[in-house]
PDB file of C-alpha atoms in Angstrom:
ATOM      1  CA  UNK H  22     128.344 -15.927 144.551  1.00 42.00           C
ATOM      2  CA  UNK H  23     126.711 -15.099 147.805  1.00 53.00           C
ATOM      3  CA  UNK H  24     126.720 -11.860 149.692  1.00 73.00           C
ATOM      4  CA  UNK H  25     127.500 -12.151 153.657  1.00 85.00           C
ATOM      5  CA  UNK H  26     124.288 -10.783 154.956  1.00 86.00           C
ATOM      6  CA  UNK H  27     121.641 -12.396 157.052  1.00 85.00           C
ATOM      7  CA  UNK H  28     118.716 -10.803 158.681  1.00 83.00           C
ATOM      8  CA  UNK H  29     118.280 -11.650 162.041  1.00 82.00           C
ATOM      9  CA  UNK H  30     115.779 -13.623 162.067  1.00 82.00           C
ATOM     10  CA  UNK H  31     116.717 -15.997 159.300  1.00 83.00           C
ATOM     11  CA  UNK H  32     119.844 -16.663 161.864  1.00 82.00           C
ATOM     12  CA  UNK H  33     116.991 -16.903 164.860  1.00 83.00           C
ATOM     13  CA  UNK H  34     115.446 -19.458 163.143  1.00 83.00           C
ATOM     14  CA  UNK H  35     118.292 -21.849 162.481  1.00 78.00           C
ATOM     15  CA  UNK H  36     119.371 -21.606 166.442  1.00 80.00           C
ATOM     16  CA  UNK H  37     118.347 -24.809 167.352  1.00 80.00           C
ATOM     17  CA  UNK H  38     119.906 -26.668 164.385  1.00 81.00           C
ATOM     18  CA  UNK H  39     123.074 -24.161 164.327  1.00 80.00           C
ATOM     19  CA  UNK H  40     123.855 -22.639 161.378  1.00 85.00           C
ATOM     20  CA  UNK H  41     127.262 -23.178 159.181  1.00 88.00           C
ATOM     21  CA  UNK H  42     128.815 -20.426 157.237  1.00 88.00           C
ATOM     22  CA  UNK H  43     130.424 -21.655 153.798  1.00 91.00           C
ATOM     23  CA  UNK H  44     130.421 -19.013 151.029  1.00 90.00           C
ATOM     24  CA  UNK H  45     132.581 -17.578 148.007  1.00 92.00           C
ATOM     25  CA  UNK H  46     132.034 -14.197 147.609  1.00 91.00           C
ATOM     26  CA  UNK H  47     133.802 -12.045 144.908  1.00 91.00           C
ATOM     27  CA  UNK H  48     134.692  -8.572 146.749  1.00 90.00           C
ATOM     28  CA  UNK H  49     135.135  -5.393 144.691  1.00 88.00           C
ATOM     29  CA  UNK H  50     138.448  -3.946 144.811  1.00 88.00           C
ATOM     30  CA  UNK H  51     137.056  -0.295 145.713  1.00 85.00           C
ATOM     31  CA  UNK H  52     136.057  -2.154 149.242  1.00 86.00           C
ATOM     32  CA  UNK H  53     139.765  -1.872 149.418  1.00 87.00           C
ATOM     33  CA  UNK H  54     140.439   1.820 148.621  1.00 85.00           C
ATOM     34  CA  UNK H  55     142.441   2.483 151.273  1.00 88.00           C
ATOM     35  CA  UNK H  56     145.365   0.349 150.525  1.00 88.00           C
ATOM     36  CA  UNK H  57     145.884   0.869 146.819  1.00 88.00           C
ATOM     37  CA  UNK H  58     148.661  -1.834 146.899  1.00 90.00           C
ATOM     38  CA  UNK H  59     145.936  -4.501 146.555  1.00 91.00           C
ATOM     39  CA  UNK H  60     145.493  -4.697 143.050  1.00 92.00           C
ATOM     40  CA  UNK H  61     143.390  -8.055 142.414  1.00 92.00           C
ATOM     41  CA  UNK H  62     141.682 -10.363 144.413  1.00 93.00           C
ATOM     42  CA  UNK H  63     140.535 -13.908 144.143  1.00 94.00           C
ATOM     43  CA  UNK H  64     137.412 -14.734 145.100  1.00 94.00           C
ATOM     44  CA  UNK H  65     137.218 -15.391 148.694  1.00 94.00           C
ATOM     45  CA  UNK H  66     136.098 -18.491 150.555  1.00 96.00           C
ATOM     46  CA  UNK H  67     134.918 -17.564 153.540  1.00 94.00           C
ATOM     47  CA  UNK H  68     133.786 -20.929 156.240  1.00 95.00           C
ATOM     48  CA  UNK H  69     132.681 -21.496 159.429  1.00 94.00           C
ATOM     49  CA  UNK H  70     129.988 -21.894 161.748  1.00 93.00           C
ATOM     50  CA  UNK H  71     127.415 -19.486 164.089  1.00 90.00           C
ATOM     51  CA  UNK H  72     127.344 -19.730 167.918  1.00 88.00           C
ATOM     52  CA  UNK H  73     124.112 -18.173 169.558  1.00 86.00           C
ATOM     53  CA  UNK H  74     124.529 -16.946 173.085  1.00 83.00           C
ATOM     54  CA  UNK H  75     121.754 -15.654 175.387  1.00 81.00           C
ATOM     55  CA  UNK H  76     122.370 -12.091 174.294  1.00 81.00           C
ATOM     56  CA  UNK H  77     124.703 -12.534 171.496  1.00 84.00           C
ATOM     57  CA  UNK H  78     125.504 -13.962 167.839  1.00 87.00           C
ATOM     58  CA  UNK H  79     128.930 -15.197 167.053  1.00 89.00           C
ATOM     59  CA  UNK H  80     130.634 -16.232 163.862  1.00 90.00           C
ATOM     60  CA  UNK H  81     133.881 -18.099 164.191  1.00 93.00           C
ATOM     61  CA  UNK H  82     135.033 -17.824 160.237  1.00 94.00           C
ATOM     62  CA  UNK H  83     137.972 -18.626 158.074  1.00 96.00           C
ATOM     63  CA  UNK H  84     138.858 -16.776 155.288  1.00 96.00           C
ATOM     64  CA  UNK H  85     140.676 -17.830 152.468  1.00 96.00           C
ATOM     65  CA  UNK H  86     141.958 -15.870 149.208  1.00 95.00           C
ATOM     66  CA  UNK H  87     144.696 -14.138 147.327  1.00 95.00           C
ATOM     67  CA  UNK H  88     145.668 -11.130 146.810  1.00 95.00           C
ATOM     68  CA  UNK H  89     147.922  -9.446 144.176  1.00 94.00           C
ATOM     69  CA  UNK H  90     150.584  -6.799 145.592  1.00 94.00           C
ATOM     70  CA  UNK H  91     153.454  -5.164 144.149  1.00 92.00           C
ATOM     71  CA  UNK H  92     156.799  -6.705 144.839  1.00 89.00           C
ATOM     72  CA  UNK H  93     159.078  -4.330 147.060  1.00 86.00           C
ATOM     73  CA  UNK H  94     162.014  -4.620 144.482  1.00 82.00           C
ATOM     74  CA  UNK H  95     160.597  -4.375 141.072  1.00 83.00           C
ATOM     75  CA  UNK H  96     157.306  -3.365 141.449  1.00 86.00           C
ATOM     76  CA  UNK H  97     155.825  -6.903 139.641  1.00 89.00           C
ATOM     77  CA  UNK H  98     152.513  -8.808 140.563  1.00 91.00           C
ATOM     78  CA  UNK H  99     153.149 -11.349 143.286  1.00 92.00           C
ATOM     79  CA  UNK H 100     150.280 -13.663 144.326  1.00 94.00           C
ATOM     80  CA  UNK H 101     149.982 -13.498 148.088  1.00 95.00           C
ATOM     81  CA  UNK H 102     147.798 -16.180 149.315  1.00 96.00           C
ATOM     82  CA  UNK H 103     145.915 -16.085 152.852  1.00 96.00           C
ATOM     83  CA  UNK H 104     144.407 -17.775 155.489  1.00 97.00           C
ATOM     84  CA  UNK H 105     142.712 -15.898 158.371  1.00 95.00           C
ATOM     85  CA  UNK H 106     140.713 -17.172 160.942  1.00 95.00           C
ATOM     86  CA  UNK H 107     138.690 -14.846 163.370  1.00 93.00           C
ATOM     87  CA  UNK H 108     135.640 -14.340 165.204  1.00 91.00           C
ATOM     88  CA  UNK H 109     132.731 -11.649 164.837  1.00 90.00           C
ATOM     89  CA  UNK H 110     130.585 -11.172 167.861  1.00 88.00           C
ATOM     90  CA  UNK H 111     127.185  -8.746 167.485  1.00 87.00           C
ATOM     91  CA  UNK H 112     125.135  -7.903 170.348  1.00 86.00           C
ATOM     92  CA  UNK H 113     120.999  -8.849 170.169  1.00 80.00           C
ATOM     93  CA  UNK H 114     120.871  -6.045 172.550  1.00 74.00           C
ATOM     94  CA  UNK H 115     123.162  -3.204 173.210  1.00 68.00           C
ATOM     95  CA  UNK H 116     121.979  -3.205 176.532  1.00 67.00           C
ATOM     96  CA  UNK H 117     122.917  -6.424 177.538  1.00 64.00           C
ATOM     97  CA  UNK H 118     126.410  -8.758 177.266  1.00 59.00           C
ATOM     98  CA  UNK H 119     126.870 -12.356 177.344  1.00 54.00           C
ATOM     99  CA  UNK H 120     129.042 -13.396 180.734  1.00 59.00           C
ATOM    100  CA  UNK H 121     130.801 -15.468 178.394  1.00 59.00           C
ATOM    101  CA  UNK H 122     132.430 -12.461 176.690  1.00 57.00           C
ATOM    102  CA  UNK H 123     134.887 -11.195 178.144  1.00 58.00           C
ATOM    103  CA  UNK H 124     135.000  -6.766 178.286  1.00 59.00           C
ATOM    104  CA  UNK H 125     137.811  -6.824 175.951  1.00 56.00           C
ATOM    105  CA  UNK H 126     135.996  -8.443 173.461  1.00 64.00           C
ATOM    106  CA  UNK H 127     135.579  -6.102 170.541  1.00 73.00           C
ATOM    107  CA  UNK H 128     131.691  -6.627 169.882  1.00 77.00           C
ATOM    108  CA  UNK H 129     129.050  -4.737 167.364  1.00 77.00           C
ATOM    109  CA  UNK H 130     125.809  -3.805 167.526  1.00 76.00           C
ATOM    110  CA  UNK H 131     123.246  -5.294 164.581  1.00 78.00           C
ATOM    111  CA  UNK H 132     121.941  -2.120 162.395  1.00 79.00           C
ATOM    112  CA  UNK H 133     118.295  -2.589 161.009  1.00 80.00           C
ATOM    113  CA  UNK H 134     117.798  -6.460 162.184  1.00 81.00           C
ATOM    114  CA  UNK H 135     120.764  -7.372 159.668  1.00 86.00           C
ATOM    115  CA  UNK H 136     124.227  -8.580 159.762  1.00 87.00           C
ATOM    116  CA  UNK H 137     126.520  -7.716 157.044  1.00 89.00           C
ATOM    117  CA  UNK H 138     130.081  -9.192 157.770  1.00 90.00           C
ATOM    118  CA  UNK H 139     131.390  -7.968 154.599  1.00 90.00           C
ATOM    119  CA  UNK H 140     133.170  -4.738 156.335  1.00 90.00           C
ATOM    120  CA  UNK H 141     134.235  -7.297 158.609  1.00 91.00           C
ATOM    121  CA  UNK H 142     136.068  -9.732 156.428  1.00 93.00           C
ATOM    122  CA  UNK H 143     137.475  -6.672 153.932  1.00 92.00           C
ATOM    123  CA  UNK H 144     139.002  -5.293 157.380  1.00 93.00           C
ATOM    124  CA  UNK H 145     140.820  -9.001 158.106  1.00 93.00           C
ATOM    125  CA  UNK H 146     142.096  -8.766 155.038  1.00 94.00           C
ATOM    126  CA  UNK H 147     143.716  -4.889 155.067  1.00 94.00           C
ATOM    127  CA  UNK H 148     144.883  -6.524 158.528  1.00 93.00           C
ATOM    128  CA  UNK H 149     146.442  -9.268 156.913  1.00 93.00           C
ATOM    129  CA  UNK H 150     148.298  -7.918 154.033  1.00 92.00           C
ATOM    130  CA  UNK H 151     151.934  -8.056 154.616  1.00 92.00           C
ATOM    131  CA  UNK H 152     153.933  -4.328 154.996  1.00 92.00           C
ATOM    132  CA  UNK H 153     156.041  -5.685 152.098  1.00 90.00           C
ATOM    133  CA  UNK H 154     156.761  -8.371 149.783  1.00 89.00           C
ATOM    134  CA  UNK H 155     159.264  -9.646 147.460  1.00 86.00           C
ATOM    135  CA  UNK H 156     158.692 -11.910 144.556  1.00 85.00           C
ATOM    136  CA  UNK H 157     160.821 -15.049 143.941  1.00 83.00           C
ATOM    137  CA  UNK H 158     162.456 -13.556 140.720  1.00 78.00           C
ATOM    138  CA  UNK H 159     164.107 -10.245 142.730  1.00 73.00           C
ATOM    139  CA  UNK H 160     165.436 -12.572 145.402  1.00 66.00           C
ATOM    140  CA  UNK H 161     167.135 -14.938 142.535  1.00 68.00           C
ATOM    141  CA  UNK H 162     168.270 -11.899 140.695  1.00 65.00           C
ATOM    142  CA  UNK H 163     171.915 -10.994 141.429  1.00 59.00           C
ATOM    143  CA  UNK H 164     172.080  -7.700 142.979  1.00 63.00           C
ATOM    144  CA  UNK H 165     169.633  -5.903 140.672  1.00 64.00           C
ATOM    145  CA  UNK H 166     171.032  -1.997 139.823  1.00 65.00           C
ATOM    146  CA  UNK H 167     169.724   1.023 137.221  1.00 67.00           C
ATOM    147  CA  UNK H 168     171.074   3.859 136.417  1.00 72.00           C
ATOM    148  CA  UNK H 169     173.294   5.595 139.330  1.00 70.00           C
ATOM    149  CA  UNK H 170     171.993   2.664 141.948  1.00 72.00           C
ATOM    150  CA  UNK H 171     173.032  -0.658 142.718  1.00 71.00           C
ATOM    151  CA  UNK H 172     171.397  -2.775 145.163  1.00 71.00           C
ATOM    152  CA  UNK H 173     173.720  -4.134 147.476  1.00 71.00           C
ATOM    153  CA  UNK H 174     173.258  -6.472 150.674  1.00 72.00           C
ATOM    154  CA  UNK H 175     174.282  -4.883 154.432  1.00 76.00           C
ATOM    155  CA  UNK H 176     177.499  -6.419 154.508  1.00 78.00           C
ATOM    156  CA  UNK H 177     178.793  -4.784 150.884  1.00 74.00           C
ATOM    157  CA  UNK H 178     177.470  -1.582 152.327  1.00 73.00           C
ATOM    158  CA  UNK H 179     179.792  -1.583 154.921  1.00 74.00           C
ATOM    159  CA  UNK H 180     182.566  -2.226 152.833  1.00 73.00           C
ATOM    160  CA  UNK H 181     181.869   0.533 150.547  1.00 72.00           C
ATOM    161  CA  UNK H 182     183.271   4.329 151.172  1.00 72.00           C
ATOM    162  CA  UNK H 183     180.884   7.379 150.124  1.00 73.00           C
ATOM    163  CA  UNK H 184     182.792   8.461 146.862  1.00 71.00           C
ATOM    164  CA  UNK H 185     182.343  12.418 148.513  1.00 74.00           C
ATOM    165  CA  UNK H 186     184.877  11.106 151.396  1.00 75.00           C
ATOM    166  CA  UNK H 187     186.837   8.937 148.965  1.00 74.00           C
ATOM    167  CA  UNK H 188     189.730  11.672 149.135  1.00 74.00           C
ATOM    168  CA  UNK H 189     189.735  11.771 152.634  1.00 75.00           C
ATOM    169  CA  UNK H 190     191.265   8.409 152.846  1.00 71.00           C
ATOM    170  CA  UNK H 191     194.074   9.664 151.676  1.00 73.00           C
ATOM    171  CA  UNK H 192     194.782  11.297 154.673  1.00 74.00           C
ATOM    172  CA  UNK H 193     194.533   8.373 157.012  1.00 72.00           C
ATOM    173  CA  UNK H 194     196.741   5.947 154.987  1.00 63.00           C
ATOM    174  CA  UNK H 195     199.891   8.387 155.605  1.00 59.00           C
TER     175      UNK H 195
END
């Protein structure tokens, strides 16, 4: 497994030829620390290829994993693949910007003559991970309930009285 870090000028070198992104990188789950809902990931493949500009580096990538989140119901592991494509711009110069890029392009700056994407790609995935999810088994299970709750669907709610104005009922039906 490969880390996603390139000097500069290993990338400078390869200009001419291009250079084509195709990894699998195993990230460690404390990258993730602060969503604690992750709670495995695969290994990641992460593809694509490099565009140079006059002032800039690109990388047009596609990421590809899954990740392991609690289901919204019951708490269980569901497997929650993904498949995220985006594009990483870094400036050779701060001073300068491609005319190509447009000013609401989000770009970075390179730090020590080296590009590390991995902050990058963890932050596509935090941006990528669903606000909930429900594994298969809670959606087949019939109205699932514990002690003092049922789970019931909109309609059934609506149909249902609060037992505290149960006795107030009474006073309508006269």
């Amino acid at each position: 497994m490969m880390a996603l870090k390139w000097t500069l000028s290993d990338l400078l070198r390869n200009k001419e030829e291009g250079y084509v992104v195709d990894e699998t990188v195993q990230l460690p789950l404390d990258l993730f620390h602060v969503d604690p809902e992750i709670r495995q990931l695969s290994p990641i493949h992460v593809h694509g290829y490099v565009e140079f500009m006059r002032h800039s580096i690109t990388f047009h990538l596609t990421i590809d994993g899954t990740m392991v989140l609690p289901c919204a119901i019951t708490l269980e592991d569901v497997d929650y693949p993904f498949h995220i494509q985006t594009s990483e711009t870094f400036l050779l110069s701060p001073n300068y910007r491609d005319e190509e890029l447009d000013e609401d392009d989000l770009v970075h700056t390179i730090e020590d003559d080296e590009i590390n994407l991995t902050p990058y790609i963890v932050e596509a995935i935090l941006v990528e991970k669903p606000m909930r999810i429900v594994s298969e088994n809670a959606e087949k299970r019939a109205n699932p309930s514990g002690e003092g709750w049922d789970l019931v669907s909109e309609n059934e709610q609506k149909k249902m009285i609060d037992p505290r104005l149960e006795k107030l009922k009474q006073f309508f039906d006269e």
